[in-house]
């Protein structure tokens, strides 16, 4: 199983970005998927999640500005980020709870991060 996060970059304050987290490989089902971020010099923390049925949850830091969604046909979860602030600068990671085809176990998988920099 591989998770690929993409879509990061440099954006000005007030701008927008859309991150993608695509899962591939030995996948039978993808359950909850989360986005986490790690600002420079700080610990990684959870910011948003989406359940297998599409239920969503957000941290107070991003609620109202970020939207998480999923396209199960593409095994991809998105994070639409609007009204970005300099304090949103971080490496963004996705975490997916996945059941494999073989051996049929359920585990959490991390994707490699994608850098988001908000600066003028």
PDB file of C-alpha atoms in Angstrom:
ATOM      1  CA  UNK A   1       0.000   0.000   0.000  1.00  0.00           C
ATOM      2  CA  UNK A   2       1.300   3.450  -0.920  1.00  0.00           C
ATOM      3  CA  UNK A   3      -0.105   6.864  -0.130  1.00  0.00           C
ATOM      4  CA  UNK A   4       0.960   9.826  -2.200  1.00  0.00           C
ATOM      5  CA  UNK A   5       0.226  13.330  -0.968  1.00  0.00           C
ATOM      6  CA  UNK A   6       0.542  16.136  -3.485  1.00  0.00           C
ATOM      7  CA  UNK A   7      -0.605  19.656  -4.261  1.00  0.00           C
ATOM      8  CA  UNK A   8       1.526  21.655  -1.866  1.00  0.00           C
ATOM      9  CA  UNK A   9       3.397  24.793  -2.823  1.00  0.00           C
ATOM     10  CA  UNK A  10       3.956  28.453  -2.134  1.00  0.00           C
ATOM     11  CA  UNK A  11       0.861  30.636  -1.847  1.00  0.00           C
ATOM     12  CA  UNK A  12       0.190  34.163  -0.662  1.00  0.00           C
ATOM     13  CA  UNK A  13      -1.877  34.860   2.456  1.00  0.00           C
ATOM     14  CA  UNK A  14      -5.560  34.635   1.611  1.00  0.00           C
ATOM     15  CA  UNK A  15      -4.893  32.212  -1.207  1.00  0.00           C
ATOM     16  CA  UNK A  16      -6.033  28.652  -1.780  1.00  0.00           C
ATOM     17  CA  UNK A  17      -4.551  25.239  -2.427  1.00  0.00           C
ATOM     18  CA  UNK A  18      -5.981  21.779  -2.903  1.00  0.00           C
ATOM     19  CA  UNK A  19      -4.062  18.817  -1.563  1.00  0.00           C
ATOM     20  CA  UNK A  20      -4.609  15.262  -2.774  1.00  0.00           C
ATOM     21  CA  UNK A  21      -3.902  11.971  -1.063  1.00  0.00           C
ATOM     22  CA  UNK A  22      -4.010   9.032  -3.446  1.00  0.00           C
ATOM     23  CA  UNK A  23      -3.843   5.467  -2.202  1.00  0.00           C
ATOM     24  CA  UNK A  24      -2.654   2.606  -4.375  1.00  0.00           C
ATOM     25  CA  UNK A  25      -1.572  -1.007  -4.171  1.00  0.00           C
ATOM     26  CA  UNK A  26      -3.005  -3.965  -2.297  1.00  0.00           C
ATOM     27  CA  UNK A  27      -6.244  -2.208  -1.282  1.00  0.00           C
ATOM     28  CA  UNK A  28      -9.579  -3.810  -0.550  1.00  0.00           C
ATOM     29  CA  UNK A  29     -11.216  -0.916   1.277  1.00  0.00           C
ATOM     30  CA  UNK A  30     -10.316   2.542   2.578  1.00  0.00           C
ATOM     31  CA  UNK A  31     -12.043   3.592   5.756  1.00  0.00           C
ATOM     32  CA  UNK A  32     -11.262   6.849   7.569  1.00  0.00           C
ATOM     33  CA  UNK A  33      -8.650   9.189   6.131  1.00  0.00           C
ATOM     34  CA  UNK A  34      -7.042  12.025   8.055  1.00  0.00           C
ATOM     35  CA  UNK A  35      -4.891  15.020   7.295  1.00  0.00           C
ATOM     36  CA  UNK A  36      -2.209  16.066   9.747  1.00  0.00           C
ATOM     37  CA  UNK A  37       0.346  18.821   9.577  1.00  0.00           C
ATOM     38  CA  UNK A  38       3.704  19.619  11.116  1.00  0.00           C
ATOM     39  CA  UNK A  39       4.769  23.273  11.249  1.00  0.00           C
ATOM     40  CA  UNK A  40       8.499  24.049  11.431  1.00  0.00           C
ATOM     41  CA  UNK A  41       9.870  23.167  14.856  1.00  0.00           C
ATOM     42  CA  UNK A  42       6.548  21.830  16.114  1.00  0.00           C
ATOM     43  CA  UNK A  43       4.903  18.453  16.519  1.00  0.00           C
ATOM     44  CA  UNK A  44       2.621  16.869  13.968  1.00  0.00           C
ATOM     45  CA  UNK A  45      -1.072  17.370  14.734  1.00  0.00           C
ATOM     46  CA  UNK A  46      -4.421  16.294  13.329  1.00  0.00           C
ATOM     47  CA  UNK A  47      -6.449  18.851  11.367  1.00  0.00           C
ATOM     48  CA  UNK A  48      -9.221  17.018   9.500  1.00  0.00           C
ATOM     49  CA  UNK A  49     -10.730  13.599   8.910  1.00  0.00           C
ATOM     50  CA  UNK A  50     -13.361  11.936   6.776  1.00  0.00           C
ATOM     51  CA  UNK A  51     -15.042   8.651   7.578  1.00  0.00           C
ATOM     52  CA  UNK A  52     -15.898   5.870   5.212  1.00  0.00           C
ATOM     53  CA  UNK A  53     -19.437   7.220   4.923  1.00  0.00           C
ATOM     54  CA  UNK A  54     -18.288  10.782   4.317  1.00  0.00           C
ATOM     55  CA  UNK A  55     -18.691  12.198   7.809  1.00  0.00           C
ATOM     56  CA  UNK A  56     -16.169  14.985   8.386  1.00  0.00           C
ATOM     57  CA  UNK A  57     -14.440  16.530  11.365  1.00  0.00           C
ATOM     58  CA  UNK A  58     -12.082  19.500  11.670  1.00  0.00           C
ATOM     59  CA  UNK A  59      -9.785  21.034  14.208  1.00  0.00           C
ATOM     60  CA  UNK A  60     -10.733  24.502  15.395  1.00  0.00           C
ATOM     61  CA  UNK A  61      -7.655  25.882  13.633  1.00  0.00           C
ATOM     62  CA  UNK A  62      -9.017  25.059  10.169  1.00  0.00           C
ATOM     63  CA  UNK A  63     -12.786  24.786  10.627  1.00  0.00           C
ATOM     64  CA  UNK A  64     -14.599  26.999   8.152  1.00  0.00           C
ATOM     65  CA  UNK A  65     -11.538  27.409   5.916  1.00  0.00           C
ATOM     66  CA  UNK A  66     -10.590  23.835   4.970  1.00  0.00           C
ATOM     67  CA  UNK A  67     -12.814  21.180   3.415  1.00  0.00           C
ATOM     68  CA  UNK A  68     -12.006  17.479   3.280  1.00  0.00           C
ATOM     69  CA  UNK A  69     -13.659  15.258   0.675  1.00  0.00           C
ATOM     70  CA  UNK A  70     -13.161  11.862  -0.911  1.00  0.00           C
ATOM     71  CA  UNK A  71     -13.534  10.202  -4.306  1.00  0.00           C
ATOM     72  CA  UNK A  72     -13.626   6.491  -3.629  1.00  0.00           C
ATOM     73  CA  UNK A  73     -13.573   5.638  -7.333  1.00  0.00           C
ATOM     74  CA  UNK A  74     -10.120   7.226  -7.465  1.00  0.00           C
ATOM     75  CA  UNK A  75      -8.981   6.144  -3.989  1.00  0.00           C
ATOM     76  CA  UNK A  76      -8.254   9.807  -3.379  1.00  0.00           C
ATOM     77  CA  UNK A  77      -8.986  12.202  -0.554  1.00  0.00           C
ATOM     78  CA  UNK A  78      -8.737  15.955  -1.008  1.00  0.00           C
ATOM     79  CA  UNK A  79      -8.124  18.869   1.310  1.00  0.00           C
ATOM     80  CA  UNK A  80      -9.356  22.157  -0.080  1.00  0.00           C
ATOM     81  CA  UNK A  81      -7.632  24.969   1.795  1.00  0.00           C
ATOM     82  CA  UNK A  82      -8.960  28.521   1.543  1.00  0.00           C
ATOM     83  CA  UNK A  83      -8.127  31.800   3.264  1.00  0.00           C
ATOM     84  CA  UNK A  84      -4.653  30.512   3.990  1.00  0.00           C
ATOM     85  CA  UNK A  85      -2.611  32.167   6.704  1.00  0.00           C
ATOM     86  CA  UNK A  86       1.145  32.204   7.359  1.00  0.00           C
ATOM     87  CA  UNK A  87       0.512  29.972  10.379  1.00  0.00           C
ATOM     88  CA  UNK A  88      -0.809  27.287   8.026  1.00  0.00           C
ATOM     89  CA  UNK A  89       2.760  26.820   6.799  1.00  0.00           C
ATOM     90  CA  UNK A  90       3.643  23.193   7.453  1.00  0.00           C
ATOM     91  CA  UNK A  91       4.331  19.826   5.948  1.00  0.00           C
ATOM     92  CA  UNK A  92       0.953  18.168   5.375  1.00  0.00           C
ATOM     93  CA  UNK A  93       0.548  14.409   5.741  1.00  0.00           C
ATOM     94  CA  UNK A  94      -2.331  12.050   5.069  1.00  0.00           C
ATOM     95  CA  UNK A  95      -3.144   8.967   7.115  1.00  0.00           C
ATOM     96  CA  UNK A  96      -5.495   6.276   5.871  1.00  0.00           C
ATOM     97  CA  UNK A  97      -7.078   3.305   7.573  1.00  0.00           C
ATOM     98  CA  UNK A  98      -6.989   0.567   4.943  1.00  0.00           C
ATOM     99  CA  UNK A  99      -7.950  -3.076   4.627  1.00  0.00           C
ATOM    100  CA  UNK A 100      -5.659  -4.969   2.304  1.00  0.00           C
ATOM    101  CA  UNK A 101      -6.766  -7.587  -0.192  1.00  0.00           C
ATOM    102  CA  UNK A 102      -4.138  -9.982   1.097  1.00  0.00           C
ATOM    103  CA  UNK A 103      -3.830 -10.811   3.940  1.00  0.00           C
ATOM    104  CA  UNK A 104      -7.048  -8.891   4.666  1.00  0.00           C
ATOM    105  CA  UNK A 105      -5.726  -6.966   7.624  1.00  0.00           C
ATOM    106  CA  UNK A 106      -6.610  -3.394   8.609  1.00  0.00           C
ATOM    107  CA  UNK A 107      -3.808  -0.942   9.352  1.00  0.00           C
ATOM    108  CA  UNK A 108      -3.005   2.749   9.303  1.00  0.00           C
ATOM    109  CA  UNK A 109      -0.754   4.006   6.540  1.00  0.00           C
ATOM    110  CA  UNK A 110       1.023   7.368   6.319  1.00  0.00           C
ATOM    111  CA  UNK A 111       1.785   9.170   3.109  1.00  0.00           C
ATOM    112  CA  UNK A 112       4.882  11.244   2.521  1.00  0.00           C
ATOM    113  CA  UNK A 113       4.283  14.868   3.290  1.00  0.00           C
ATOM    114  CA  UNK A 114       3.755  17.770   0.969  1.00  0.00           C
ATOM    115  CA  UNK A 115       5.071  21.214   1.871  1.00  0.00           C
ATOM    116  CA  UNK A 116       2.679  24.152   2.092  1.00  0.00           C
ATOM    117  CA  UNK A 117       4.207  27.596   2.526  1.00  0.00           C
ATOM    118  CA  UNK A 118       2.025  30.652   3.024  1.00  0.00           C
ATOM    119  CA  UNK A 119       4.036  33.809   2.564  1.00  0.00           C
ATOM    120  CA  UNK A 120       3.956  37.119   0.761  1.00  0.00           C
TER     121      UNK A 120
END
